[in-house]
XYZ file of C-alpha atoms in Angstrom:
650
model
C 40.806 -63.366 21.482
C 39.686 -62.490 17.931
C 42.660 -62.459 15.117
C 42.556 -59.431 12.765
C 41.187 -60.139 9.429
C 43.487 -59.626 6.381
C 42.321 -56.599 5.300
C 42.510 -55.016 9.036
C 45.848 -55.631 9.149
C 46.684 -53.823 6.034
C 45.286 -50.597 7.289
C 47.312 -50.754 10.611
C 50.016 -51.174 8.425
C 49.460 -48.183 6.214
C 48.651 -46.093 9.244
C 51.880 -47.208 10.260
C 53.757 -46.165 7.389
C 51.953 -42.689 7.375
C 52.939 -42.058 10.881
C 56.752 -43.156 9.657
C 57.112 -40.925 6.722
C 55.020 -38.180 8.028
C 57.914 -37.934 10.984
C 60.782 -38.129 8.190
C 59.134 -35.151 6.926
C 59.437 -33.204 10.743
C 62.790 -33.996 11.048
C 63.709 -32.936 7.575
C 61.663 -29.620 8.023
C 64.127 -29.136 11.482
C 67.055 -29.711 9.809
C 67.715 -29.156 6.445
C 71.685 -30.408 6.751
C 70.470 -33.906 8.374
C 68.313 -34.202 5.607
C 71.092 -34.609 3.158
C 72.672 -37.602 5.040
C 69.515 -39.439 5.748
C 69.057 -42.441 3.351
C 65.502 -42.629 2.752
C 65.785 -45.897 1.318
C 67.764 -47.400 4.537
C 65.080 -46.211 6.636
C 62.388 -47.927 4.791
C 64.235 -50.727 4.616
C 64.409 -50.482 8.479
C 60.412 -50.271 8.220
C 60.211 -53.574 6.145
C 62.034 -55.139 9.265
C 59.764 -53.649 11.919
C 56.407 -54.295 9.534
C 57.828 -57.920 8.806
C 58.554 -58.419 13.011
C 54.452 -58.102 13.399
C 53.321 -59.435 10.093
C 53.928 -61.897 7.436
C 57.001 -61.842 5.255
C 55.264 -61.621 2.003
C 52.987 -58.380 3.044
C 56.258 -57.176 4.227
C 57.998 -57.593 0.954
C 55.467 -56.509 -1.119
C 54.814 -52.748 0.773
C 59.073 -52.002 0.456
C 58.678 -53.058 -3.074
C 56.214 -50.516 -3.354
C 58.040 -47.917 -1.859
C 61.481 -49.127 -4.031
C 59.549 -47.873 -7.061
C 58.283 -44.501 -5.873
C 60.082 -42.091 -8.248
C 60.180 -39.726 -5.594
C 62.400 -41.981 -3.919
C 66.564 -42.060 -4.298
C 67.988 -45.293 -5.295
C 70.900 -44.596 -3.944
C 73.051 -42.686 -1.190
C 75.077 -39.683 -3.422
C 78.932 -37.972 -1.869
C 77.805 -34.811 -3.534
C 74.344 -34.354 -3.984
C 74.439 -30.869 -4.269
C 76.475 -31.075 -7.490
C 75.363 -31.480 -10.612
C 75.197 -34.661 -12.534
C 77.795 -34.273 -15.196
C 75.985 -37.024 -17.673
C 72.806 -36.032 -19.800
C 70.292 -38.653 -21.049
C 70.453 -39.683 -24.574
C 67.253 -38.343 -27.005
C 68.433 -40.514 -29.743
C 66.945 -43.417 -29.749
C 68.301 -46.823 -31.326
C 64.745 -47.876 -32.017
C 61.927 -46.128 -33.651
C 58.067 -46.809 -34.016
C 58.837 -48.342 -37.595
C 61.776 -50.827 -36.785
C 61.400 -54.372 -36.885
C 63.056 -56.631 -34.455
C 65.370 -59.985 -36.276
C 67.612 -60.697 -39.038
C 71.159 -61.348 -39.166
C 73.376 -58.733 -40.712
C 76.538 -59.586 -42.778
C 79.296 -57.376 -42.492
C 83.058 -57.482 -44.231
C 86.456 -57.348 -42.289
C 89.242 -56.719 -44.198
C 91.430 -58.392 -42.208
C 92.380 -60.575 -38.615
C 92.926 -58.893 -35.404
C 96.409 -59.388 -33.870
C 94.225 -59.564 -30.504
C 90.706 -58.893 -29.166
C 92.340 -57.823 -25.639
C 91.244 -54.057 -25.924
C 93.997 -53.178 -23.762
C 96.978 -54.336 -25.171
C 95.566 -54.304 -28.877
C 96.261 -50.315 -30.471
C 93.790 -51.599 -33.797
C 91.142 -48.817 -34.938
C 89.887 -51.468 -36.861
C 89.464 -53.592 -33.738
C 87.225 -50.835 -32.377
C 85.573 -50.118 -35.303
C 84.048 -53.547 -36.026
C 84.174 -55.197 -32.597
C 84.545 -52.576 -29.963
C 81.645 -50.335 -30.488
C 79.296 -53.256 -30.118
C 80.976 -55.742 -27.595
C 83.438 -54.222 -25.301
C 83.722 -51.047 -25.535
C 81.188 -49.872 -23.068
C 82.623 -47.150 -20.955
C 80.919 -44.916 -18.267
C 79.656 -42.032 -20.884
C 79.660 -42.184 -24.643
C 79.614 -38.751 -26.715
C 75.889 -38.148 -27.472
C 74.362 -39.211 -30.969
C 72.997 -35.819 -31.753
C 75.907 -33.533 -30.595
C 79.578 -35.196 -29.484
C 79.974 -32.177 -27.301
C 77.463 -33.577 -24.404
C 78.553 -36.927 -22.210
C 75.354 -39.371 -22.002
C 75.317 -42.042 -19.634
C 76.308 -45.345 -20.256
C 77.672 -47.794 -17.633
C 77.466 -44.539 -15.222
C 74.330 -43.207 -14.258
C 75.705 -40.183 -12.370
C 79.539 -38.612 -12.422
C 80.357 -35.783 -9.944
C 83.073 -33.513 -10.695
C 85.225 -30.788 -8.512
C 85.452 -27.428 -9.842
C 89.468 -28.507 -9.977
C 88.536 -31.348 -12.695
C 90.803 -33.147 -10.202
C 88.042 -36.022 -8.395
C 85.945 -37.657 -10.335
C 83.003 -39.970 -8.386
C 81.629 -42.393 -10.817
C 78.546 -44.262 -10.050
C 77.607 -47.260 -11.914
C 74.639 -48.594 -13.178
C 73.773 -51.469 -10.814
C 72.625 -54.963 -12.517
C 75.135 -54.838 -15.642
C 76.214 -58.109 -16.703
C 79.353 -59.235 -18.622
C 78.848 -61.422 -21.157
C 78.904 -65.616 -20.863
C 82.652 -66.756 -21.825
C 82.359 -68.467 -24.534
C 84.534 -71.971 -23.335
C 84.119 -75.280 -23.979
C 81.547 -75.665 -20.861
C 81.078 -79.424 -21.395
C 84.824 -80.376 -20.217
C 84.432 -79.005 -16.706
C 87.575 -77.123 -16.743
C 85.939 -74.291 -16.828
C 83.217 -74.691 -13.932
C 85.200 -71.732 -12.064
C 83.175 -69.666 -15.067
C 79.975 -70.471 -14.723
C 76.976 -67.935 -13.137
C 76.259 -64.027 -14.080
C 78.651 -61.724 -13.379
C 78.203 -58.127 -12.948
C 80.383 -55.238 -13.642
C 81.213 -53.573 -10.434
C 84.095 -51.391 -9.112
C 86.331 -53.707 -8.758
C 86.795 -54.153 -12.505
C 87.360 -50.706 -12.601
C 90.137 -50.377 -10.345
C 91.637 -53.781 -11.729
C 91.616 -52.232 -15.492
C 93.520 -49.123 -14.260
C 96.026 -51.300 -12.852
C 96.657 -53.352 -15.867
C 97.106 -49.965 -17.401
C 99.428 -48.566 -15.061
C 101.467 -51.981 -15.222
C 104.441 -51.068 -16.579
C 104.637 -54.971 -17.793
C 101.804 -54.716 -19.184
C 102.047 -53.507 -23.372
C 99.523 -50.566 -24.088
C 101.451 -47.589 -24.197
C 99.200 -46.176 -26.116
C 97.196 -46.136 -22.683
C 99.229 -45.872 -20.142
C 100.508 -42.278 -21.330
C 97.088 -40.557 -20.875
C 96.890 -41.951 -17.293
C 100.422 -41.037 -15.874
C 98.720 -38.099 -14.198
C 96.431 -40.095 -12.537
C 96.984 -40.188 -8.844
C 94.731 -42.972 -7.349
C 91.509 -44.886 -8.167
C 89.866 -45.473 -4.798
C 86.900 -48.154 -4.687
C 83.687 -46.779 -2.389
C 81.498 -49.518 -2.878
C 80.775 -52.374 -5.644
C 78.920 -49.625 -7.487
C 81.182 -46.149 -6.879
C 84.763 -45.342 -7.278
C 86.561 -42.710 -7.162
C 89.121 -40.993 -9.825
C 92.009 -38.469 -8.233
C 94.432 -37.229 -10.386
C 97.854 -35.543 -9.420
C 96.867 -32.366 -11.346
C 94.197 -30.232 -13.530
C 94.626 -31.709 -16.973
C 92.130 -31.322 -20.384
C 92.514 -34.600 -20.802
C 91.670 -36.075 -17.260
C 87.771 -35.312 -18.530
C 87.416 -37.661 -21.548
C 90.039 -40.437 -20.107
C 87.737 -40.638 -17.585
C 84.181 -40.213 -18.395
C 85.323 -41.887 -21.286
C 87.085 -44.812 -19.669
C 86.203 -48.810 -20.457
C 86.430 -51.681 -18.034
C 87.591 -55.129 -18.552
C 85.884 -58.027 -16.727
C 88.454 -59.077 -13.980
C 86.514 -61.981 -13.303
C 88.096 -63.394 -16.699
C 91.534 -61.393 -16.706
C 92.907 -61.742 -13.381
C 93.054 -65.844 -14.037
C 94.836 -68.345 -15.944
C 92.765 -71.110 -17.532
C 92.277 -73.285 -14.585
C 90.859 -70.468 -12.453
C 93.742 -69.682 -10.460
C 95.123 -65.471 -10.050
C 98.041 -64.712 -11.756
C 100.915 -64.098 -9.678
C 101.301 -60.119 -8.761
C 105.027 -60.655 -10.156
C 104.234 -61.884 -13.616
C 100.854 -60.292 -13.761
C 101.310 -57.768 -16.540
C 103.553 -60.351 -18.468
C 100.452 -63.199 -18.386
C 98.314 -60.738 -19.385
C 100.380 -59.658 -22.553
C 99.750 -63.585 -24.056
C 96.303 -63.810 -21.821
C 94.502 -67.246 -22.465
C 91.358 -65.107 -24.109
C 93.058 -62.530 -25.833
C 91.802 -64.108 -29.246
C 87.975 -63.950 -27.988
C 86.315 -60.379 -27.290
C 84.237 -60.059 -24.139
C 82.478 -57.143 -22.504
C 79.312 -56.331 -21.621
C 78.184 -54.312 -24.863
C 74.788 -55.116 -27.219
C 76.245 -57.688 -29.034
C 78.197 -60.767 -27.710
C 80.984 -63.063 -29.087
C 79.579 -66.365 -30.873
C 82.771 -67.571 -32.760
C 85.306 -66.881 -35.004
C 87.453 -68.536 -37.489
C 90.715 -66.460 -38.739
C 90.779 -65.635 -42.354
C 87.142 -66.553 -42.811
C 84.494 -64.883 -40.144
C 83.294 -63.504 -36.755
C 79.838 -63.546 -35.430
C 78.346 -61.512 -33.023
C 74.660 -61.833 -31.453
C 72.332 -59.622 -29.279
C 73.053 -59.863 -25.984
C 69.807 -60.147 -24.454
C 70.835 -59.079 -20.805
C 72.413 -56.171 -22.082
C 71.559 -53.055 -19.623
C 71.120 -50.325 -22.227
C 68.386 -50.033 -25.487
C 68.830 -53.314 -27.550
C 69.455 -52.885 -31.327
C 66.812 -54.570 -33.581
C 69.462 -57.040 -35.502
C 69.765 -59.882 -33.961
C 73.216 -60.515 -35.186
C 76.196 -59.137 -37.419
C 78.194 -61.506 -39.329
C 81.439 -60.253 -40.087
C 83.063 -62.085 -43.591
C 87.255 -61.937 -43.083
C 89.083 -61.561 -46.782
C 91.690 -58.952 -47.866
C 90.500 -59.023 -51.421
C 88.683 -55.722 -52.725
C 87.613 -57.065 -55.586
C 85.950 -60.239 -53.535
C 84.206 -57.516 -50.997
C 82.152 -56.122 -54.334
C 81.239 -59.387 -56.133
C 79.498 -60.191 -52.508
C 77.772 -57.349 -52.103
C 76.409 -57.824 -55.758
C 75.516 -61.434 -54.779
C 73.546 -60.606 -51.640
C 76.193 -62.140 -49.570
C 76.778 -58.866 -48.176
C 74.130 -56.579 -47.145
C 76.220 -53.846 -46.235
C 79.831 -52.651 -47.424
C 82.114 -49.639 -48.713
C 83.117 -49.722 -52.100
C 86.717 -48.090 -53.018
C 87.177 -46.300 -55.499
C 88.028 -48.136 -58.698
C 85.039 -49.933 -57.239
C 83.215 -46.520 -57.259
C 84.263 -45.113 -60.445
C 82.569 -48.375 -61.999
C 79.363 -48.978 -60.284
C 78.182 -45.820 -58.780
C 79.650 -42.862 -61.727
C 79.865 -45.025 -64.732
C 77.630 -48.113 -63.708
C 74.791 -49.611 -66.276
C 71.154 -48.325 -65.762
C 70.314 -52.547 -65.078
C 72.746 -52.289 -62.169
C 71.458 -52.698 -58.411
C 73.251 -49.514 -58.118
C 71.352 -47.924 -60.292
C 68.106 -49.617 -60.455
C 67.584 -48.886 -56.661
C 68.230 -52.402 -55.291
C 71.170 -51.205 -53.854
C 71.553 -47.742 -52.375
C 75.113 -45.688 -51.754
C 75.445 -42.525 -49.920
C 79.157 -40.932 -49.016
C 80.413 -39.757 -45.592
C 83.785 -37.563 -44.014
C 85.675 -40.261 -42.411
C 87.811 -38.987 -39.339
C 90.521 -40.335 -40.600
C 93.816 -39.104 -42.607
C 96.313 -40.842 -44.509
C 100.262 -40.294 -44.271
C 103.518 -41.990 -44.946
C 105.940 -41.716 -41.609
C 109.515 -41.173 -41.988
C 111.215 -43.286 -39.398
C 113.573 -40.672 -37.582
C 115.806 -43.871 -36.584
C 117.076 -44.345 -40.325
C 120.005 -42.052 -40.971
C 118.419 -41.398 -44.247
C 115.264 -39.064 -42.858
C 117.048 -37.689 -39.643
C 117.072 -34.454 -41.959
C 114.691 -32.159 -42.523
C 115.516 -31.651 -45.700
C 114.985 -34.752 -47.145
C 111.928 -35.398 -45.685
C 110.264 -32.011 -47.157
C 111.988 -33.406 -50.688
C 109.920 -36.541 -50.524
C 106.832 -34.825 -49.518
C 107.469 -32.790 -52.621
C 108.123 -35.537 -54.999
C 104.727 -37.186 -53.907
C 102.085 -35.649 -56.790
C 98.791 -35.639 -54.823
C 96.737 -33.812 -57.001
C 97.123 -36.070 -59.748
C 96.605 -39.489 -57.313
C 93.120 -37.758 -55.441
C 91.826 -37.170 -58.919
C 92.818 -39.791 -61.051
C 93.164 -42.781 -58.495
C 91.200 -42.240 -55.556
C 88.497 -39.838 -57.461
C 88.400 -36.909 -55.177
C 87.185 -39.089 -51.968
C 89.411 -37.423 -49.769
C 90.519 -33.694 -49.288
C 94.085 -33.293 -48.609
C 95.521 -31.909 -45.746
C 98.651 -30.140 -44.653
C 98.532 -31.709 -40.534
C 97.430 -34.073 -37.900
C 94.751 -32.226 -36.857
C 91.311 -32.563 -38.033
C 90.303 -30.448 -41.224
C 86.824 -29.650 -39.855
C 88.060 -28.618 -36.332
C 88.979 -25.132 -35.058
C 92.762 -26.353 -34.452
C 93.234 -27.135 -38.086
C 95.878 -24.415 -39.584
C 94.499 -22.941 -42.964
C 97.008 -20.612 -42.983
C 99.477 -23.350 -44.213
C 99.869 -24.050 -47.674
C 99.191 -27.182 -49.450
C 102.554 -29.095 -50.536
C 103.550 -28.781 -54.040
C 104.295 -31.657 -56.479
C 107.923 -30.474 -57.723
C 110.748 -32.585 -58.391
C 113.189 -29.693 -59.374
C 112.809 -28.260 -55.974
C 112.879 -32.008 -54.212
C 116.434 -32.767 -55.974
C 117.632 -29.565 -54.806
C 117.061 -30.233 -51.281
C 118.331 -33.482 -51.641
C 121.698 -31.907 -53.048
C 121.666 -29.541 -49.803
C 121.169 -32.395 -47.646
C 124.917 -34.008 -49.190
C 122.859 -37.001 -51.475
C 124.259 -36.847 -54.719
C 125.052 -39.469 -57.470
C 128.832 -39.699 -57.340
C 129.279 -42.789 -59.156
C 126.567 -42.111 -61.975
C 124.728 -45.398 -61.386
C 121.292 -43.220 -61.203
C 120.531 -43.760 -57.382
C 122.101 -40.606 -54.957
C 124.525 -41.383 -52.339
C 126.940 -40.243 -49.799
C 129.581 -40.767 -47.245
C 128.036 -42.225 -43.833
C 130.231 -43.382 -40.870
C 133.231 -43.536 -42.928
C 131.182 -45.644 -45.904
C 128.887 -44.843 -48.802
C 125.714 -45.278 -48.334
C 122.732 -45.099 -51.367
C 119.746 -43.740 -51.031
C 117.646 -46.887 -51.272
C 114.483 -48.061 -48.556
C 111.594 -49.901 -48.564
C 107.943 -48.524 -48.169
C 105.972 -50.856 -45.797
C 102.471 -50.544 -46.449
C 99.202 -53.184 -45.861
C 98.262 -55.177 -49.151
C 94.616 -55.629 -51.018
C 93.998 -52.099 -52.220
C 94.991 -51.673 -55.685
C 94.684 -47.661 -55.564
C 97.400 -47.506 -53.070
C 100.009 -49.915 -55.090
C 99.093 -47.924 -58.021
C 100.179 -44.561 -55.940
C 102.920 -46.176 -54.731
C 103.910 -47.338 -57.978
C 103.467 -43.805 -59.167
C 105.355 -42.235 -56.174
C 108.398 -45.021 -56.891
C 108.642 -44.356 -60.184
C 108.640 -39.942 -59.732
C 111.346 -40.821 -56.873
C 113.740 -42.692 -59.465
C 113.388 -40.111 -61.936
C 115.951 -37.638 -58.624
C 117.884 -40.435 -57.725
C 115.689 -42.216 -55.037
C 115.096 -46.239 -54.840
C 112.358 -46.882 -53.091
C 111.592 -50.872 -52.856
C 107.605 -51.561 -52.119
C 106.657 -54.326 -48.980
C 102.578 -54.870 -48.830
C 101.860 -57.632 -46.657
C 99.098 -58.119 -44.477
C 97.902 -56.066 -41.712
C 98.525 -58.227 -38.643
C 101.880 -58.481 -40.075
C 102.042 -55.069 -40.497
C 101.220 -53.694 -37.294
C 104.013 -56.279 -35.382
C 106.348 -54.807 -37.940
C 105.199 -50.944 -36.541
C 105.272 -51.848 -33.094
C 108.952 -53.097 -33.465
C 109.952 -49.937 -35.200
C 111.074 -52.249 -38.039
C 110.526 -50.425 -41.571
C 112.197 -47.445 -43.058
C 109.008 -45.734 -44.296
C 105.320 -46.550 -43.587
C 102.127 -45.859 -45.046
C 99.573 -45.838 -42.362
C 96.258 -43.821 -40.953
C 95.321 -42.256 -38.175
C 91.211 -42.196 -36.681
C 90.712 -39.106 -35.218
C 88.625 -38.202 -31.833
C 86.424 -35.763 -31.835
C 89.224 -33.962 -29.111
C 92.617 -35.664 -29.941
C 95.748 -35.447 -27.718
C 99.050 -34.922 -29.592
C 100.916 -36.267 -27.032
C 100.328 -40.075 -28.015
C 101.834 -39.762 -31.852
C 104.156 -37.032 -31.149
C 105.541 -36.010 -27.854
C 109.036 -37.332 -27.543
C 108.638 -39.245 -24.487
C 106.134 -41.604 -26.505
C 109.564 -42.127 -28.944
C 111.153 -45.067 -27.364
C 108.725 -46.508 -25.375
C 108.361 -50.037 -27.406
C 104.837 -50.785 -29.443
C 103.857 -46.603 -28.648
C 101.979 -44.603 -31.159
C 104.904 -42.834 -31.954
C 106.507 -44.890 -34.635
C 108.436 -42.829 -36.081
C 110.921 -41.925 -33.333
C 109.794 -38.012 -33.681
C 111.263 -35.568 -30.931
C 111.085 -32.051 -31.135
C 111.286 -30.124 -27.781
C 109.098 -27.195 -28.743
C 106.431 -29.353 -29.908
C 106.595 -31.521 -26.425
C 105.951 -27.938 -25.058
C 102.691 -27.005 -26.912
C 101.453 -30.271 -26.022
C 102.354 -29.802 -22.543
C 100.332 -26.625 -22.392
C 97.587 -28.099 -24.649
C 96.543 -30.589 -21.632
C 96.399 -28.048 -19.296
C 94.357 -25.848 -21.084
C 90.718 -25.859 -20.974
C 89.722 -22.354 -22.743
C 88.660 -23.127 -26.139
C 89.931 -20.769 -28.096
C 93.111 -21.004 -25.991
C 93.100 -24.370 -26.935
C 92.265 -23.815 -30.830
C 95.477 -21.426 -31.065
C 97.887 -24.735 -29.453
C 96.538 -26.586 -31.894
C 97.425 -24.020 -34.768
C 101.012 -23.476 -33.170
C 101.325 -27.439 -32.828
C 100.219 -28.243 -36.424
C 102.626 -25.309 -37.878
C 105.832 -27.307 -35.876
C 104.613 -30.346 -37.424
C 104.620 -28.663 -40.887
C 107.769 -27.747 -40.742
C 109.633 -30.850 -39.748
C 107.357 -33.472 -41.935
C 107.974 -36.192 -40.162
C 105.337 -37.227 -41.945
C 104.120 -36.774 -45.347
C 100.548 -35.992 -45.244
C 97.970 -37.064 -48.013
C 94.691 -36.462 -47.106
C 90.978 -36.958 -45.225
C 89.277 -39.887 -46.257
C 85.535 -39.897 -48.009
C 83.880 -42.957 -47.906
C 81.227 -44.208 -50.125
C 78.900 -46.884 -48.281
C 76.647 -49.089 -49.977
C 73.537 -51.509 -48.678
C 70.910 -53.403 -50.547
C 67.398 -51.875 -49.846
C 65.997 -54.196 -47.172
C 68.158 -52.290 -44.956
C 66.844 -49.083 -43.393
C 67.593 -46.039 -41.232
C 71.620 -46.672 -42.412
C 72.865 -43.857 -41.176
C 76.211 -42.498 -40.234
C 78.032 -41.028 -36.993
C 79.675 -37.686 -36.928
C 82.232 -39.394 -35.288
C 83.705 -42.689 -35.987
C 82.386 -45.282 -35.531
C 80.676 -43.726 -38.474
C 78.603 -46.701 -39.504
C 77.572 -47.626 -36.555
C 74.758 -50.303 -37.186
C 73.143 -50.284 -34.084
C 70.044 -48.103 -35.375
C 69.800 -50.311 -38.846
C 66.953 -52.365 -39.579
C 65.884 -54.848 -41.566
C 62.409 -54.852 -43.216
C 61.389 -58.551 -42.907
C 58.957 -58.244 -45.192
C 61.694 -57.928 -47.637
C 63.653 -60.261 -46.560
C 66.939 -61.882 -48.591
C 68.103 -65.335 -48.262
C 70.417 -64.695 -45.763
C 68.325 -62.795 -43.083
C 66.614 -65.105 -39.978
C 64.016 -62.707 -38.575
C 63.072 -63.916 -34.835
């Protein structure tokens, strides 16, 4: 009997394939509801088995490739296909026809992270410098061009109920994390070794951390009390229910970031953490001092008080940046951060503004600031500036008191003479650009007659005429005296602060100065342990109140609420706020909220930060963010024709 030739038996094939889909087509044109729950892709699978029962495996193989890349056909089986995909593509792209692959980039850090662990660790800073480009990949990212739209990012489809109560997330299949980086030669950590891809079990194990109540982020956990259930559907789709309709259920969701649980859920030797102890392991986790995710750039090393470097991460899943790595120099010293930039050491930075008073308005025409070597432009920073009363120390419990140190603080005089008018100040927490920002209140005046007045009202007064007010508390007197805890390395602030200490003396008010460093600082905040602080806030594009100021938040330990601030009508507005979802609903809450907060100044509020950037003119397409990060470097190039001693192009 004569065996078919090759090319014989690829017809037969074909015909058979024809017939196949040809009678997919009939029984979708019968019924139209089938048709939804038929998985084209299973079926041709099921063809690859028949084809491969009655001809060679690699024939087989090749024609259900074939078909796998037909755009026409789904990749994947959808819940809701009839509703629309929430997530939009991004048109901005990281790379453009000019841009030139290579270089390293070298970045400053002002200071150490208490802890990469993005769970535990509350550090804007953190997230600024690390987060956006290693592990803080989440399933939608606010678009480039406008913040309002979702793009995708680890999801490639979200499905949402009219209710805004289910959520079905489906991830982008083929992400990998990044390679721990262990000391591999030792064999201890063998259990490592291999890819490992982000599936839906790292989502569900990342909302359980959260919901720990062992484990120490409530500065999480309060956005996700609401949430009902996370329910895994398969390694690539889970499922978000929460209790009820909330504002905020939409961003804490679409918005949410996984952790790897293939490195969290284990001690060093590879073994799970017992369910008992979990959260408490993962407080002090063995990796917390290395940052991992699955983000453009991956961890290389770092050395405290002296540098971190990151490098492309080649497998990443999304559009690669063109730098091949950032090198982050660690030093608290301003002045340092400018002599490197003027060296070349530092390719990009922000000057301050002494810094910017000297180089950019008054510099020499033979400066590379001036001469065009190295180029400057300013940008709004999301971001205001405050000093917190703490509401635990008798002496700011009253209301009075606090609005007589708000009015004893000249800001006028310290945005034009110290800081140069980079800022704008501002009379609230909410952000002066957005339609929640009150412009009905009045800015704060600088007025010590009216600030001793209050205090008299408030019962501080200098009985014993050694200059500083006091007063009977708990049966014993009790001066007016505490200590401002701010960070150190910026002169402009001690020179405010020496300013602010000095109009404060001249009504009867000691106030002792503590700068110390920021990892210092921040275990010093989370343990409520300072009478005043000076501190700043990042703003999201759509903040919540209820982090920084509902009163529930005031004595959970290490919460965003610091200052112990509890006001019942304010918990209401917030209340309402996260239930709202009309905008212009929404934009009078915020005006009602930011009024209460006026009125109580719990914190004293300075101002909106401007920030002037410089980079040396190798560098191009340095542009910045509406929203922070605002120099994000991902779109930065180098020109490699011009390259400086410290740039390796590929």
């Amino acid at each position: 009997m004569r065996k078919d030739s090759l090319p014989e038996k690829i017809l037969t094939y074909l015909a058979f394939i024809i017939l196949f889909i040809f009678m997919i087509i009939m029984l979708v044109q019968f019924d139209k509801i089938e048709r939804r729950q038929i998985n084209l892709e299973m079926q041709l699978k099921d063809l690859e088995v028949k084809i491969g029962e009655i001809a060679s495996a690699p024939i087989a193989y090749s024609v259900a490739e074939n078909v796998e890349k037909n755009p026409l056909t789904p990749s994947r089986k959808y819940l809701h296909p009839e509703v629309k995909n929430f997530l939009s593509d991004e048109t901005f792209k990281l790379r453009i026809p000019e841009t030139q692959v290579g270089g390293i980039l070298n970045r400053w850090m002002p200071s150490d992270p208490k802890s990469f662990n993005t769970i535990v660790s509350n550090d804007g800073t953190l997230n600024a410098y690390v987060g956006t480009y290693v592990n803080s990949e989440a399933f939608a990212t606010r678009s480039y061009s406008n913040p309002d739209i979702w793009v995708k990012g680890l999801a490639e489809r979200i499905e949402i109920t009219d209710d805004f109560k289910e959520y079905t997330i489906y991830l982008k299949k083929g992400v990998k994390w990044h390679r721990p980086v262990v000391d591999w030669q030792s064999g201890r950590y063998d259990w490592l070794k291999g890819d490992h891809e982000l599936t839906a079990k790292d989502v569900k194990f990342t909302v359980d951390l959260i919901k720990n109540p062992q484990v120490e982020c409530p500065h999480l956990r309060n956005y996700y009390e609401d949430l009902d259930y996370v329910k895994i559907i398969d390694d690539y789709t889970v499922v978000f229910r929460w209790k009820k309709k909330t504002y905020n259920s939409l961003s804490f969701t679409v918005g949410f970031s996984p952790i790897p649980e293939f490195i969290y859920g284990y001690d060093e030797d590879g073994k799970p953490f017992e369910k008992s102890v979990f959260g408490l392991r993962f407080n002090n986790h063995w990796y917390n001092m290395k940052p991992i995710g699955c983000g453009p750039y991956e961890f290389v090393s770092y050395v405290q008080g002296a540098s971190l470097k990151l490098k492309r991460f080649e497998q990443y899943y999304g559009e690669k940046p063109a730098i091949n790595e950032i090198n982050y120099q660690i030093f608290p010293d301003q002045k340092q951060n400018l002599l490197k930039i003027k060296s070349k050491d530092l390719d990009f930075g922000v000057l301050y503004p002494t810094d910017y008073r000297e180089e950019i308005l008054k510099g020499d025409p033979s400066s590379p600031f001036k001469n065009g070597n190295i180029l400057n432009n300013t940008y709004d920073e999301m971001v205001y500036t405050y000093w917190g009363w703490n509401m635990e120390n008798s002496i700011f419990k009253d209301r009075k008191v606090r609005w007589a140190m708000s009015h004893a603080l000249r800001l006028d005089y310290m945005l034009e003479t110290i800081f140069l008018n980079l800022g704008q100040r501002i009379t609230g927490p909410n952000y002066i650009k957005s339609p929640g920002y009150n412009k009905d209140l009045p800015l704060v005046t600088f007025d010590l007659d009216k600030a001793a007045k209050l205090l008299d009202e408030a019962g501080w007064r200098d009985t014993d005429n050694d200059g500083i007010r006091d007063r009977i508390h708990d049966g014993k007197k009790q001066n007016f005296e505490f200590t401002m805890l701010t960070t150190s390395g910026s002169p402009e602030w001690s020179a405010a602060q020496n300013i602010y200490k000095e109009d404060l003396m001249k009504i009867g008010v000691k106030m002792n100065i503590s700068e110390v460093d920021w990892a210092v600082m921040q275990k010093r905040i989370e343990d409520k342990d300072f009478d005043a602080m000076g501190g700043a806030w990042g703003t999201p594009w759509e903040s919540d109140p209820y982090q920084i100021w509902h009163s529930s938040q005031a004595s959970i330990p290490k919460s965003s609420n610091h200052i112990s601030y509890r006001n019942p009508e304010v918990d209401e507005v917030i209340e309402e706020l996260r239930e709202t979802f009309d905008p212009e609903k929404r934009a009078v809450l915020y005006r009602k909220f930011h009024k209460l907060i006026y009125d109580d100044q719990p914190y004293t509020f300075i101002f909106t930060r401007k920030r002037c950037a410089v980079w040396w003119n190798n560098l191009h397409r340095v542009t910045f963010n509406i929203i922070r990060p605002h120099d994000d470097s991902r779109p930065w190039y180098f020109d490699l024709k011009n390259v400086s001693s410290n740039v390796n192009p590929n």
